[in-house]
Structures are given as structure tokens and as C-alpha cells.
Short mmCIF file of C-alpha atoms in Angstrom, two decimals:
data_model
loop_
_atom_site.label_atom_id
_atom_site.label_comp_id
_atom_site.label_asym_id
_atom_site.label_seq_id
_atom_site.Cartn_x
_atom_site.Cartn_y
_atom_site.Cartn_z
CA MET S 367 -64.40 -73.50 3.35
CA SER S 368 -64.90 -76.46 5.67
CA ARG S 369 -66.57 -76.04 9.02
CA PRO S 370 -63.46 -77.03 11.08
CA LEU S 371 -61.30 -74.47 9.24
CA ARG S 372 -63.83 -71.70 9.82
CA GLU S 373 -64.00 -72.49 13.57
CA GLU S 374 -60.20 -72.47 13.81
CA LEU S 375 -59.93 -69.06 12.14
CA GLU S 376 -62.61 -67.61 14.40
CA ARG S 377 -60.74 -68.96 17.42
CA ILE S 378 -57.48 -67.30 16.24
CA ALA S 379 -59.26 -64.00 15.58
CA GLU S 380 -60.73 -63.96 19.08
CA ARG S 381 -57.22 -64.30 20.58
CA ALA S 382 -55.54 -61.66 18.33
CA PRO S 383 -54.76 -58.24 19.94
CA VAL S 384 -56.91 -55.33 18.91
CA ALA S 385 -54.97 -52.63 16.96
CA GLU S 386 -55.79 -49.17 18.23
CA VAL S 387 -55.64 -46.88 15.15
CA PRO S 388 -56.22 -43.19 15.95
CA ALA S 389 -59.07 -41.68 14.01
CA ASP S 390 -56.83 -38.81 12.68
CA THR S 391 -54.10 -41.07 11.20
CA TRP S 392 -55.00 -40.25 7.61
CA GLU S 393 -55.12 -36.50 8.29
CA ARG S 394 -51.72 -36.56 9.98
CA ALA S 395 -50.20 -38.37 6.98
CA ARG S 396 -51.53 -35.71 4.63
CA ARG S 397 -50.03 -32.94 6.79
CA SER S 398 -46.63 -34.73 6.75
CA VAL S 399 -46.64 -34.81 2.95
CA ARG S 400 -47.45 -31.10 2.84
CA ARG S 401 -44.59 -30.34 5.27
CA ASP S 402 -42.11 -32.23 3.05
CA ALA S 403 -43.27 -30.24 0.03
CA LEU S 404 -42.90 -26.96 1.92
CA ALA S 405 -39.37 -27.98 3.01
CA VAL S 406 -38.40 -28.55 -0.64
CA VAL S 407 -39.75 -25.13 -1.65
CA ALA S 408 -38.04 -23.41 1.31
CA ALA S 409 -34.66 -25.01 0.56
CA VAL S 410 -34.78 -24.06 -3.11
CA ALA S 411 -35.85 -20.51 -2.23
CA ALA S 412 -33.00 -20.21 0.29
CA VAL S 413 -30.39 -21.29 -2.27
CA VAL S 414 -31.74 -18.90 -4.90
CA ALA S 415 -31.83 -16.03 -2.41
CA LEU S 416 -28.29 -16.74 -1.22
CA VAL S 417 -26.85 -16.81 -4.75
CA ALA S 418 -28.78 -13.70 -5.78
CA GLY S 419 -27.69 -11.87 -2.63
CA ALA S 420 -24.04 -12.79 -3.18
CA LEU S 421 -24.15 -11.53 -6.77
CA ALA S 422 -25.92 -8.35 -5.72
CA TRP S 423 -23.33 -7.75 -2.98
CA LEU S 424 -20.40 -8.03 -5.41
CA PRO S 425 -19.41 -4.51 -6.54
CA ASP S 426 -20.25 -3.85 -10.18
CA ARG S 427 -17.20 -1.93 -11.35
CA ALA S 428 -18.36 -2.00 -14.95
CA GLU S 429 -20.91 0.75 -14.19
CA VAL S 430 -18.28 3.21 -12.89
CA ALA S 431 -17.58 5.97 -15.41
CA PRO S 432 -13.97 6.78 -16.36
CA ALA S 433 -12.38 10.10 -15.46
CA GLU S 434 -13.44 13.04 -17.60
CA GLY S 435 -11.22 15.27 -19.74
CA ASP S 436 -7.49 14.98 -19.20
CA ALA S 437 -7.77 13.89 -15.56
CA GLY S 438 -5.66 10.88 -14.60
CA ALA S 439 -5.72 8.60 -11.58
CA LEU S 440 -4.64 5.21 -10.35
CA PRO S 441 -7.34 2.52 -10.29
CA ALA S 442 -8.57 1.51 -6.83
CA TYR S 443 -8.47 -2.13 -7.94
CA LEU S 444 -5.76 -3.45 -10.27
CA PRO S 445 -6.57 -6.99 -11.46
CA VAL S 446 -3.66 -8.88 -13.00
CA PRO S 447 -4.01 -11.18 -16.04
CA SER S 448 -2.59 -14.65 -15.53
CA GLY S 449 -2.07 -17.75 -17.65
CA ARG S 450 -3.37 -17.01 -21.12
CA GLN S 451 -6.05 -14.51 -20.17
CA ALA S 452 -6.39 -12.10 -23.05
CA VAL S 453 -5.54 -8.41 -22.95
CA ARG S 454 -6.00 -6.41 -26.13
CA ALA S 455 -2.55 -6.09 -27.67
CA THR S 456 -1.22 -3.24 -29.78
CA ASP S 457 2.04 -2.34 -31.47
CA ASP S 458 0.91 1.30 -31.71
CA LEU S 459 2.72 2.67 -28.68
CA ALA S 460 1.23 6.19 -28.88
CA VAL S 461 -1.26 5.37 -26.13
CA GLY S 462 -0.90 8.46 -23.94
CA ALA S 463 -0.15 8.68 -20.22
CA GLN S 464 -0.43 5.43 -18.29
CA ALA S 465 -1.21 5.02 -14.59
CA ALA S 466 0.52 1.65 -14.15
CA ALA S 467 2.42 -1.01 -16.07
CA MET S 468 3.32 -4.58 -15.22
CA VAL S 469 4.79 -7.80 -16.56
CA PRO S 470 2.12 -10.48 -15.98
CA ASP S 471 3.02 -13.98 -14.86
CA ILE S 472 2.32 -15.67 -18.21
CA PRO S 473 4.21 -18.36 -20.20
CA GLN S 474 7.91 -17.99 -20.95
CA GLY S 475 8.86 -15.91 -23.92
CA ASN S 476 6.50 -13.09 -22.94
CA ARG S 477 7.21 -10.00 -25.02
CA GLN S 478 4.34 -7.96 -23.66
CA VAL S 479 3.99 -5.31 -20.98
CA VAL S 480 0.45 -4.67 -19.78
CA ALA S 481 -0.28 -0.95 -19.24
CA VAL S 482 -3.31 0.69 -17.60
CA ASP S 483 -4.53 3.98 -19.06
CA ALA S 484 -4.36 6.91 -16.60
CA ARG S 485 -7.59 8.50 -17.83
CA THR S 486 -9.85 5.57 -18.68
CA GLY S 487 -8.38 2.58 -16.83
CA GLU S 488 -8.24 0.60 -20.11
CA TYR S 489 -5.84 -2.34 -20.18
CA ARG S 490 -3.52 -2.72 -23.18
CA GLY S 491 -0.81 -5.21 -24.01
CA LEU S 492 2.11 -3.22 -25.43
CA ASP S 493 4.17 -5.15 -27.97
CA LEU S 494 7.54 -3.58 -27.20
CA PRO S 495 10.45 -4.02 -29.63
CA ARG S 496 13.01 -6.57 -28.37
CA PHE S 497 11.36 -6.97 -24.96
CA GLY S 498 11.47 -10.43 -23.35
CA ALA S 499 13.41 -13.61 -24.00
CA ALA S 500 16.41 -13.66 -26.25
CA ALA S 501 16.37 -15.90 -29.29
CA GLY S 502 19.78 -17.16 -28.27
CA ARG S 503 20.73 -16.95 -24.59
CA ASP S 504 17.46 -17.47 -22.70
CA LEU S 505 16.93 -14.72 -20.12
CA SER S 506 13.18 -15.22 -19.87
CA GLY S 507 13.41 -16.79 -16.42
CA THR S 508 14.37 -13.44 -14.94
CA VAL S 509 11.99 -10.67 -13.91
CA HIS S 510 12.21 -7.88 -16.46
CA PRO S 511 12.02 -4.52 -14.66
CA VAL S 512 9.95 -1.81 -16.27
CA ALA S 513 9.54 1.81 -15.13
CA LEU S 514 7.06 4.57 -15.86
CA SER S 515 8.20 8.18 -15.66
CA PRO S 516 6.50 10.13 -12.82
CA ASP S 517 3.94 11.63 -15.24
CA GLY S 518 3.29 8.27 -16.93
CA THR S 519 4.23 9.46 -20.44
CA THR S 520 7.50 7.50 -20.81
CA LEU S 521 8.13 3.80 -20.31
CA ALA S 522 11.61 2.28 -19.93
CA TYR S 523 12.25 -1.45 -20.27
CA PRO S 524 15.21 -3.82 -20.81
CA THR S 525 15.82 -5.18 -24.30
CA VAL S 526 17.42 -8.45 -25.32
CA SER S 527 18.25 -9.70 -28.78
CA GLY S 528 20.43 -12.45 -30.12
CA LEU S 529 20.94 -15.22 -32.63
CA PRO S 530 20.98 -19.00 -32.07
CA VAL S 531 23.12 -20.40 -29.28
CA GLY S 532 26.75 -19.45 -29.62
CA ALA S 533 26.12 -16.20 -31.48
CA THR S 534 26.09 -12.63 -30.23
CA LEU S 535 23.80 -11.63 -27.38
CA ARG S 536 22.96 -7.94 -27.10
CA THR S 537 21.23 -6.16 -24.25
CA GLY S 538 20.05 -2.61 -23.73
CA LEU S 539 17.19 -0.32 -22.79
CA GLY S 540 14.13 0.70 -24.73
CA ILE S 541 12.68 4.11 -23.84
CA VAL S 542 9.18 4.70 -25.23
CA ASP S 543 7.56 8.12 -25.59
CA LEU S 544 3.95 7.07 -24.99
CA THR S 545 2.57 10.27 -26.52
CA THR S 546 4.29 9.80 -29.91
CA GLY S 547 5.06 6.07 -29.86
CA GLU S 548 8.74 6.66 -30.67
CA VAL S 549 11.25 4.26 -29.11
CA ARG S 550 14.87 5.10 -28.26
CA GLN S 551 17.18 2.08 -28.22
CA VAL S 552 20.16 2.35 -25.83
CA ALA S 553 22.82 -0.37 -26.03
CA LEU S 554 24.27 -1.58 -22.68
CA GLU S 555 27.49 -3.48 -22.09
CA ASP S 556 30.20 -3.89 -19.50
CA ALA S 557 33.75 -4.52 -20.75
CA GLY S 558 32.27 -5.90 -23.95
CA ARG S 559 29.86 -8.23 -22.12
CA PRO S 560 26.04 -7.96 -22.23
CA VAL S 561 24.31 -6.64 -19.11
CA LEU S 562 21.23 -8.00 -17.37
CA VAL S 563 19.27 -4.94 -16.18
CA ARG S 564 18.08 -5.23 -12.58
CA THR S 565 16.62 -1.77 -11.86
CA VAL S 566 15.47 1.22 -13.90
CA SER S 567 14.46 4.59 -12.42
CA PHE S 568 13.68 8.09 -13.66
CA SER S 569 14.66 11.48 -12.26
CA PRO S 570 11.83 13.43 -10.52
CA GLY S 571 11.10 15.35 -13.73
CA GLY S 572 11.28 12.24 -15.92
CA GLY S 573 14.15 13.47 -18.14
CA TRP S 574 17.15 11.50 -16.87
CA LEU S 575 17.28 7.73 -16.41
CA LEU S 576 19.43 5.53 -14.15
CA TRP S 577 19.89 1.79 -14.58
CA THR S 578 21.77 -0.88 -12.60
CA GLY S 579 22.54 -4.47 -13.54
CA GLN S 580 24.99 -7.35 -13.68
CA PRO S 581 27.27 -8.44 -16.52
CA VAL S 582 26.31 -11.65 -18.32
CA LEU S 583 29.19 -14.13 -18.08
CA PRO S 584 30.46 -16.23 -21.00
CA ARG S 585 29.10 -19.72 -21.52
CA GLY S 586 31.07 -22.39 -19.73
CA SER S 587 31.91 -20.14 -16.77
CA GLY S 588 29.52 -22.06 -14.52
CA ARG S 589 27.51 -18.94 -13.70
CA SER S 590 25.11 -16.75 -15.64
CA PHE S 591 25.90 -13.38 -14.04
CA GLY S 592 28.90 -11.73 -12.42
CA ASP S 593 29.05 -10.22 -8.92
CA ALA S 594 29.79 -6.71 -10.15
CA ALA S 595 27.04 -4.09 -9.84
CA VAL S 596 27.33 -2.01 -13.00
CA SER S 597 25.27 1.12 -13.62
CA GLY S 598 24.86 4.00 -16.02
CA ARG S 599 22.83 7.12 -16.75
CA VAL S 600 21.02 8.19 -19.88
CA ALA S 601 20.52 11.90 -20.60
CA PRO S 602 17.22 13.32 -21.88
CA GLY S 603 16.75 12.39 -25.54
CA SER S 604 20.05 10.45 -25.68
CA THR S 605 20.62 7.00 -27.18
CA ARG S 606 23.85 6.47 -25.24
CA SER S 607 24.43 5.29 -21.68
CA VAL S 608 27.34 6.74 -19.71
CA PRO S 609 28.84 4.17 -17.30
CA LEU S 610 29.24 5.13 -13.65
CA PRO S 611 32.22 4.39 -11.39
CA GLY S 612 31.98 1.78 -8.66
CA ARG S 613 31.40 -1.90 -9.31
CA ASP S 614 31.54 -3.51 -5.87
CA ARG S 615 27.97 -4.32 -4.78
CA GLY S 616 29.16 -4.64 -1.16
CA THR S 617 30.39 -1.05 -0.91
CA GLY S 618 27.48 0.81 -2.43
CA LEU S 619 24.67 1.02 -4.93
CA SER S 620 23.59 3.72 -7.35
CA VAL S 621 20.06 4.40 -6.13
CA GLY S 622 18.73 7.55 -7.80
CA ILE S 623 19.28 10.41 -10.22
CA ASP S 624 18.12 14.02 -9.92
CA ASP S 625 16.96 16.46 -12.59
CA GLN S 626 20.53 17.68 -13.20
CA GLY S 627 21.77 14.14 -13.83
CA THR S 628 23.54 13.80 -10.46
CA VAL S 629 23.55 10.20 -9.24
CA ALA S 630 23.57 9.17 -5.58
CA ARG S 631 25.78 6.17 -4.89
CA VAL S 632 24.96 5.03 -1.37
CA GLY S 633 26.96 2.87 1.02
CA ALA S 634 28.80 3.48 4.29
CA SER S 635 28.95 7.02 2.93
CA THR S 636 26.92 8.61 0.15
CA ARG S 637 28.67 10.03 -2.89
CA LEU S 638 26.97 12.40 -5.30
CA LEU S 639 28.24 11.82 -8.84
CA PRO S 640 27.61 14.88 -11.02
CA VAL S 641 27.45 14.90 -14.81
CA ASP S 642 30.51 17.17 -15.04
CA ASP S 643 33.56 14.89 -14.75
CA ASP S 644 35.62 17.82 -13.47
CA SER S 645 33.43 18.18 -10.40
CA ALA S 646 34.62 16.26 -7.37
CA PRO S 647 31.96 13.92 -5.92
CA ARG S 648 30.34 15.32 -2.78
CA ALA S 649 30.12 13.05 0.25
CA LEU S 650 27.21 12.73 2.66
CA PRO S 651 27.04 10.56 5.80
CA GLY S 652 25.66 7.03 5.38
CA VAL S 653 24.93 3.85 7.32
CA GLU S 654 26.84 0.56 7.12
CA GLY S 655 24.78 -2.23 5.60
CA VAL S 656 23.33 -3.61 2.38
CA VAL S 657 21.62 -0.87 0.39
CA LEU S 658 18.39 -2.07 -1.22
CA SER S 659 16.77 0.98 -2.78
CA GLY S 660 16.79 4.76 -2.71
CA THR S 661 16.30 8.11 -4.42
CA VAL S 662 17.71 11.61 -4.65
CA ASP S 663 16.40 15.09 -5.41
CA ASP S 664 17.72 18.62 -4.93
CA SER S 665 17.15 18.54 -1.15
CA ALA S 666 18.07 15.07 0.13
CA VAL S 667 19.13 11.47 -0.49
CA SER S 668 17.02 8.65 1.00
CA HIS S 669 17.59 4.93 0.92
CA LEU S 670 16.57 1.64 2.50
CA VAL S 671 19.40 -0.29 4.15
CA ASN S 672 19.60 -3.69 5.85
CA THR S 673 22.10 -3.73 8.73
CA TYR S 674 21.41 -7.32 9.83
CA GLN S 675 24.06 -9.19 11.77
CA PRO S 676 23.72 -12.73 13.20
CA GLY S 677 21.63 -12.54 16.36
CA ASP S 678 19.81 -9.34 15.35
CA ASP S 679 16.06 -8.99 14.98
CA ARG S 680 15.62 -9.24 11.20
CA GLU S 681 12.83 -6.67 11.01
CA ALA S 682 14.69 -4.21 13.25
CA ALA S 683 17.64 -4.43 10.84
CA TYR S 684 15.77 -2.43 8.17
CA SER S 685 16.24 1.33 8.27
CA TRP S 686 15.06 4.24 6.14
CA VAL S 687 17.98 6.67 6.04
CA THR S 688 17.74 10.28 4.82
CA ALA S 689 20.73 12.63 4.44
CA SER S 690 20.30 16.35 3.76
CA ARG S 691 22.10 17.84 0.76
CA ALA S 692 21.71 21.35 2.20
CA ASP S 693 23.44 20.36 5.46
CA PRO S 694 25.95 17.63 4.56
CA ASP S 695 27.46 17.61 8.05
CA ALA S 696 24.19 16.79 9.78
CA ALA S 697 23.63 13.25 11.03
CA PRO S 698 21.24 11.37 8.75
CA ARG S 699 17.67 10.69 9.89
CA ARG S 700 17.12 7.01 10.54
CA LEU S 701 13.67 5.41 10.83
CA GLY S 702 12.50 1.86 11.46
CA LEU S 703 9.78 -0.03 9.62
CA ALA S 704 6.18 1.15 9.76
CA ASP S 705 3.87 -1.02 11.90
CA ALA S 706 1.95 -2.10 8.77
CA LEU S 707 5.12 -3.75 7.39
CA LEU S 708 6.06 -5.72 10.50
CA GLY S 709 5.60 -9.44 9.93
CA ALA S 710 4.44 -8.87 6.34
CA THR S 711 5.98 -9.65 2.96
CA TRP S 712 6.63 -6.32 1.27
CA ARG S 713 8.82 -4.66 -1.34
CA VAL S 714 9.68 -1.21 -2.61
CA LEU S 715 8.20 -0.41 -6.02
CA GLU S 716 9.58 3.11 -6.49
CA TRP S 717 10.13 6.43 -4.77
CA VAL S 718 7.96 9.53 -5.06
CA ASP S 719 10.59 11.72 -3.35
CA PRO S 720 13.01 11.32 -0.40
CA ASP S 721 10.09 11.45 2.09
CA HIS S 722 7.64 9.18 0.25
CA VAL S 723 8.09 5.69 -1.16
CA VAL S 724 5.64 3.39 -2.97
CA VAL S 725 5.48 -0.01 -1.25
CA ALA S 726 3.61 -3.23 -2.10
CA VAL S 727 2.44 -5.35 0.86
CA ASP S 728 1.18 -8.90 0.29
CA VAL S 729 -1.97 -10.02 2.14
CA SER S 730 -1.65 -13.76 2.75
CA GLU S 731 -3.61 -16.60 4.31
CA ASP S 732 -2.31 -20.12 4.95
CA GLY S 733 0.83 -19.32 2.98
CA SER S 734 -1.01 -18.14 -0.14
CA THR S 735 -1.03 -14.52 -1.28
CA LEU S 736 -4.63 -13.36 -1.71
CA GLU S 737 -3.97 -9.80 -2.87
CA THR S 738 -1.38 -7.04 -2.73
CA GLN S 739 -1.93 -3.65 -1.15
CA VAL S 740 -0.02 -0.84 -2.86
CA GLY S 741 0.41 2.35 -0.89
CA VAL S 742 2.63 5.23 0.12
CA LEU S 743 5.07 5.04 3.01
CA THR S 744 5.64 8.49 4.49
CA LEU S 745 9.01 9.10 6.17
CA ALA S 746 8.75 11.88 8.77
CA ALA S 747 10.49 12.86 11.97
CA GLY S 748 7.84 11.06 14.01
CA GLY S 749 8.38 7.77 12.21
CA ALA S 750 7.33 5.86 9.11
CA THR S 751 3.62 5.42 8.36
CA PHE S 752 1.93 3.43 5.60
CA GLU S 753 -1.34 4.26 3.83
CA ALA S 754 -2.81 1.86 1.27
CA VAL S 755 -3.93 3.43 -2.01
CA LEU S 756 -5.03 0.51 -4.21
CA VAL S 757 -5.43 -3.25 -4.20
CA SER S 758 -3.68 -5.37 -6.82
CA GLY S 759 -3.91 -9.00 -7.82
CA PRO S 760 -1.12 -11.17 -6.36
CA ASP S 761 0.68 -12.01 -9.63
CA ALA S 762 1.95 -8.62 -10.79
CA HIS S 763 5.69 -8.70 -11.47
CA ALA S 764 7.75 -5.59 -12.14
CA LEU S 765 4.77 -3.40 -11.22
CA THR S 766 5.37 0.31 -11.76
CA VAL S 767 3.09 3.30 -11.21
CA ALA S 768 3.11 6.94 -12.32
CA THR S 769 4.14 8.55 -9.03
CA ASP S 770 2.78 12.00 -9.94
CA LEU S 771 -0.67 10.44 -9.47
CA LEU S 772 0.25 9.92 -5.80
CA ALA S 773 1.40 13.49 -5.15
CA ASP S 774 -0.33 15.61 -2.50
CA GLY S 775 -2.33 12.67 -1.16
CA ALA S 776 -4.19 12.01 -4.43
CA ALA S 777 -6.65 9.11 -4.13
CA ALA S 778 -7.28 6.20 -6.47
CA VAL S 779 -10.63 5.95 -8.28
CA GLU S 780 -12.97 3.12 -9.23
CA ARG S 781 -12.52 1.92 -12.81
CA PRO S 782 -14.43 -0.52 -15.03
CA LEU S 783 -13.12 -4.07 -14.80
CA PRO S 784 -11.19 -5.26 -17.86
CA ALA S 785 -12.81 -8.06 -19.86
CA PHE S 786 -10.56 -10.81 -18.48
CA ALA S 787 -11.45 -9.84 -14.89
CA GLU S 788 -15.19 -9.72 -15.68
CA GLU S 789 -14.95 -13.20 -17.17
CA ARG S 790 -12.98 -14.45 -14.18
CA ARG S 791 -15.56 -12.95 -11.79
CA SER S 792 -18.50 -14.53 -13.67
CA ARG S 793 -16.80 -17.92 -13.69
CA THR S 794 -16.08 -17.66 -9.96
CA TRP S 795 -19.68 -16.87 -9.06
CA TRP S 796 -21.02 -19.64 -11.25
CA TRP S 797 -18.90 -22.00 -9.18
CA VAL S 798 -20.14 -20.36 -5.97
CA GLY S 799 -23.76 -20.66 -7.11
CA GLY S 800 -23.29 -24.28 -8.11
CA GLY S 801 -21.65 -25.05 -4.77
CA LEU S 802 -24.49 -23.40 -2.83
CA ALA S 803 -27.07 -25.29 -4.89
CA LEU S 804 -25.30 -28.58 -4.17
CA VAL S 805 -25.19 -27.81 -0.44
CA GLY S 806 -28.89 -26.98 -0.50
CA ALA S 807 -29.73 -30.19 -2.36
CA LEU S 808 -27.73 -32.29 0.12
CA ALA S 809 -29.42 -30.56 3.06
CA LEU S 810 -32.84 -31.21 1.50
CA ALA S 811 -32.07 -34.88 0.85
CA ARG S 812 -30.94 -35.30 4.42
CA ALA S 813 -34.13 -33.70 5.70
CA VAL S 814 -36.32 -35.99 3.57
CA VAL S 815 -34.42 -39.11 4.70
CA ARG S 816 -34.74 -38.09 8.35
CA ARG S 817 -38.48 -37.45 7.94
CA ARG S 818 -39.05 -40.87 6.38
CA ALA S 819 -37.03 -42.54 9.12
CA GLN S 820 -39.14 -40.78 11.76
CA ARG S 821 -42.34 -41.98 10.08
CA ARG S 822 -41.12 -45.57 9.96
CA SER S 823 -40.13 -45.52 13.65
CA ALA S 824 -43.54 -44.12 14.60
CA ARG S 825 -45.42 -47.10 13.07
#
């Protein structure tokens, strides 16, 4: 290096500012690295703890033992298969008493009713003869009603059969003895036309059966079903339906049948239609309006009626009306909706007796149904009160329960989850765990970036 260059560099160095570097700079850098490592460990530990805690909090229904002996009960939780979720199917219908049955929301052409065992809670898909869509006239878009007898040992369902389009369509009822597996086939028609079954109900003892429906209109008529409300009763052990009088849906509806075969047809007045044609129908007081549902036993007739007129409060238009058979001249008892039903979406499933009705209430959020509460509505002089008994999935159609399992305040019990629900639960929590892990990773990355930015700004 030349002498002039050296002198110039020395001159520049003398003028340069002196950098004050703290003596602990190196130590502070090491501590910062350790803090970043601890933050990574803490974030990972938090995610693992959160996922483990969520899984531990979830109730493990698979460890709950089924009822012992011949005891039967409704399940406290009733998951519903959807899509193509598998339920073990059987064509052996001698399955014993069932607590509940439903038609799941699965692809068109479904010929399967899912039943839940009263003693064990086991789910089975029952392959019922002629249940579901017709091979000719397609009725699969309708909801097929099914009904369990009060003791759960008999299942009634609508049947449809036919040939390719243009051939004969036949409709009827199938009545399954679930203890023996035997099926009674009952043909249904109205003036030679097939009938679409809308409701099916048993007498309190489970012997008699009442059905209501609409006649299927000929092709080319522009409509699928007629306005008439046809109905009939089926005696214990019979394979024949006896049609009932009264076809005008606006003037009344056959709502229930007692253990002697007497049918209550309810409208502005209530007529009791006995089995003996020579007996004149007895009349009980009624309420003007559209009858939606009802029942009858030896003591009384109860029904739900909608009396709405333009300008009325829609919820106040619903009334539970009970007329005494022992005192036919007495004014009927009339009750409004229970508080639990106000503002909710609800529907009647079936009646236990004239003072108790099984109701399903949807629990919704942002317009989507999350679950359905199934419970008993008690009709008493002081008003109507609702008590939830079980929780169901939101996609159960034509849900029916064995009402004897609800007698005398009987409670539902915990049951093992069916395989499809266990799989669905596992899949859900894998998604939850993955989501929590992703959130933790993003939070950690943000913390590291902020730390590095702070270090750069401090230089």
C-alpha cells in the first residue's frame, strides 16, 4: 500500500463515528433464540392439549352397556344415517321389539326402514317387501309414513308395486309382526284407483290400525293426487281394509282408532264411527278449523286443530282440543301451544293417549337444523307443557317411536353409537384437530415473524 493511501485511510478512520456496542449483545442474542424455541414448544403443546381435551370431553357412548334382560327403552341420542352411510341390512324381520323406526334421507328408490332395537339400541336396516318406489309410477319423492305399535312389536308401512309405465300400479299396507317376521299384505284402493298413504296409526293396544291417504289420479289428469281424504281400518290379524265414510278433507279427518275399532272423525263436530254398521255414530262437540292430528281411547278424543284466519296470530291459531266420551255434552277442553313450541319448527309424531302427544322440535341456527328434540307434550287443565326425552339427528323422516316406552314418565337411556355415527364422529374430530393444528402453526409463524422484525428494528 502506498504511503498517500495509508494516510488517507487513517484520516477517514479518525473522522468515523465510534459504534457503541453493549458488552452483553451476544448474550442477549442467545436468550432471544432460546425464547423463540420455547415459543415453538409452547404452541405445539397448546395445540396437542386442546385436541386431546376436546376428544376427552366428547362423550364415549360406545362404553355404555345395553339394557339387561327384557328391559326396553328409547335411546337418549338417536343419530340418523344420511347419504350412503351403511346400516347393517337384514331381510329376516323377526328382530323383536323396536324402540324407534325411521326412513333416512338417502338416495331415491330407498326400500329400507332403519329400526333401533328396544333392548340393545342396535341399528338395523329392514328390507321390507314392496316398500319404497314403484317400478312404474314413481312415488319415491313422497315421504313414506311408517308406524310402530305402542309396544314396538309391530311395524306398519305403505307398499307400492307396479310394472313399467302405463301398466297397473298397486298400493297397500304391509304389517310386520317383528317377533315372528310374518308380513300381512293389505291392498288399498279408492273407487278402483291406487291410494297414496299419508298417515298410519295403531289403537292403544296395538291390535287395530287406521290409515288415511289420497287417491292417485290417472296419468294425463295434470295432478298426481286427488283432493279427497280417504281412510280405512284394519282389524287385528286381517288382510282386508274396510273403507270409512267421509271424503271431504275440509269437513273432517279420521284421526284415531280405539281398541274396539271405533274411529274418531274430527271436524266442526266429532263423530265416533263404530265397527258395527247398525250403530249410529255418536257425536261430540268440536272446533271449527283444519284438523291436523289426533287420537281416541275409551275416555276421550283429542286432536290438534288450526283455526287461522287472515289477521290472526299464526301461533295462537293452534289449539289442542279434548272432548270427553263419558260426558258428551260437556264443552271440550281447549289449550294453546306450550311455551317450548312458540317460534319453533315442530311436528306431531304420534299420540300416547288423549293427554300426551309425542312432538319433535327442531333446534336451528342461521336457518340450518342442528338437531331435533323429541319429547312428550302433556295436555292438562293448567295448560300444555313440553318435556324433551331424546335428541335426534336432523334428517329423520317418518320417525316413529314405541309409545309404551314413554308411559309413566319413563326416561331414555344412553346407548352405544352405531358404527356409522362412530365413523362420522372420528372424521369430524380429525377435521377439528387438523384445524386447531393449522391455527397453532399460523399463530407460531406470526410470532416468529414479529420477533425477527423486532430484532431488525433494534439494530
